[in-house]
């Protein structure tokens, strides 16, 4: 399983702003479950509540009532750099000569380590091990009094991936890095504080607008900073010479909810089309197409449509599994995966089946799922994957950063992969097939984890080396 990155949500110009952010974060929970937080502002002071766990676990009425004001930003996190401790929980905040500043960041900066070391040599202290903290310090140290110019100055020095929400007492700034790796959508809300003001909403995925009854306006563009305050909305570029966009294709393949529209593309339509493409590239006779729930469902529908083979829910996902503390002392093989997926004997036994999943990264979960299925003695099992083999680490915020962990690196051939997973055949959609012309422009996407062509310098960083470097820097 790939662990996800982060989700950010903000609202400007709404009574009980924090309650709205709380609801929005619920719909972004799939992007990070380790920690969450909200900071609000009542134009005078900041109010902050951050903690470990899911949104519903951490927040209660008392905490939400504490968060006063008409503007707020929030964050759900799965740590991509730094440790999953309270100290790294976002939004981050700091008191500066420009007043209090709060930051929520999704993505991973590839030059955070060098900026951090430079700032530390200049006497800057750091209180987290997160790459995001450098953004906060750069804004604070920028040679401007104004939050907008200071933020632009700070963001223009960063390399890698960032979708950010920056807030001071009376302004929210939403921005995407010049290549636009991570998504960020702008929405508006009909109910406004006064007839003269507009309520604006920001979210990593627009599907979260529905729970707060906001309307999607558009995406924040790569290299764009959107500033909202009492003067209205203003759009500014971050750097003057904009590079080519390199949006993360994995957002469409796996991270985003099928109900979202990211990079101006319907996630549902995209996955359906990739399923159809997979059926064209790797047809096989079978009785049923079975999705790995939930990630493979939409592509399985597409595969079934194109192949004419009926889709059946041969694996049922248990939605009630939390952390499992009790494991039988004798040990049950693949216990964790067995807790999550229940096989349906009538669909599997003596049948020829095609399993569809969105991706295979390490292969360990796929292998366990196949074992559960094979316990029911199907006649044939074929695995079809709605993305190409992941061969290269991601440095832009996705947790599969060690090359030796990647299944497609461990084995040289598709036959070896099929043998390892335990199936009769494996088929991955091709890199060309990943970019259906009618839905996406391949020139605007990063696909470095498939082909190794990284769109930015990566300064030899990896999650481990980054963690190590910042720990060493912190110790020096
Ligand atoms: S390397 Fe892969 S996962 Fe990372 S940003 Fe590029 S496409 Fe997305």
Tab-separated table of N, CA and C and ligand atoms in Angstrom, residues 181-182 247-251 255 393-396 398 400 446-450 454, ligand 1:
chain	number	residue	atom	x	y	z
A	181	UNK	N	3.030	20.360	-9.068
A	181	UNK	CA	2.996	18.928	-8.736
A	181	UNK	C	1.705	18.531	-8.007
A	182	UNK	N	1.359	19.327	-6.990
A	182	UNK	CA	0.214	18.954	-6.148
A	182	UNK	C	-0.998	19.823	-6.477
A	247	UNK	N	2.519	18.136	-13.351
A	247	UNK	CA	1.572	17.702	-12.335
A	247	UNK	C	1.719	16.197	-12.096
A	248	UNK	N	1.472	15.784	-10.872
A	248	UNK	CA	1.729	14.387	-10.484
A	248	UNK	C	0.635	13.466	-11.031
A	249	UNK	N	1.010	12.574	-11.933
A	249	UNK	CA	0.011	11.679	-12.536
A	249	UNK	C	-0.536	10.700	-11.495
A	250	UNK	N	0.224	10.474	-10.410
A	250	UNK	CA	-0.256	9.560	-9.365
A	250	UNK	C	-1.468	10.109	-8.611
A	251	UNK	N	-1.659	11.433	-8.659
A	251	UNK	CA	-2.881	11.988	-8.058
A	251	UNK	C	-4.091	11.408	-8.778
A	255	UNK	N	-4.163	8.798	-5.626
A	255	UNK	CA	-4.393	9.564	-4.400
A	255	UNK	C	-5.771	10.188	-4.298
A	393	UNK	N	12.150	6.181	-7.285
A	393	UNK	CA	11.562	6.817	-6.104
A	393	UNK	C	10.946	8.170	-6.448
A	394	UNK	N	10.026	8.594	-5.607
A	394	UNK	CA	9.427	9.926	-5.760
A	394	UNK	C	10.055	10.857	-4.737
A	395	UNK	N	10.426	12.054	-5.175
A	395	UNK	CA	10.995	13.048	-4.256
A	395	UNK	C	10.055	14.207	-4.033
A	396	UNK	N	8.811	14.047	-4.478
A	396	UNK	CA	7.886	15.182	-4.441
A	396	UNK	C	6.712	14.959	-3.489
A	398	UNK	N	5.574	11.657	-2.149
A	398	UNK	CA	4.889	10.373	-2.111
A	398	UNK	C	5.796	9.343	-1.447
A	400	UNK	N	7.127	6.382	-1.565
A	400	UNK	CA	7.779	5.135	-1.995
A	400	UNK	C	9.191	5.470	-2.438
A	446	UNK	N	4.176	15.005	-14.527
A	446	UNK	CA	5.359	14.297	-14.051
A	446	UNK	C	5.061	12.808	-14.103
A	447	UNK	N	6.021	12.025	-14.605
A	447	UNK	CA	5.891	10.565	-14.578
A	447	UNK	C	7.233	9.953	-14.178
A	448	UNK	N	7.977	10.702	-13.369
A	448	UNK	CA	9.350	10.313	-13.043
A	448	UNK	C	9.435	8.960	-12.340
A	449	UNK	N	8.416	8.585	-11.579
A	449	UNK	CA	8.492	7.297	-10.876
A	449	UNK	C	8.389	6.127	-11.860
A	450	UNK	N	7.962	6.415	-13.090
A	450	UNK	CA	7.906	5.357	-14.109
A	450	UNK	C	9.109	5.387	-15.048
A	454	UNK	N	13.353	13.078	-13.830
A	454	UNK	CA	12.896	14.006	-12.800
A	454	UNK	C	12.873	15.424	-13.336
B	1	LIG	S1	7.589	10.921	-9.284
B	1	LIG	FE1	5.562	9.878	-9.602
B	1	LIG	S2	4.513	10.080	-7.618
B	1	LIG	FE2	6.208	11.574	-7.624
B	1	LIG	S3	5.356	13.495	-8.376
B	1	LIG	FE3	6.183	12.439	-10.170
B	1	LIG	S4	4.423	11.223	-10.960
B	1	LIG	FE4	3.908	11.846	-8.873
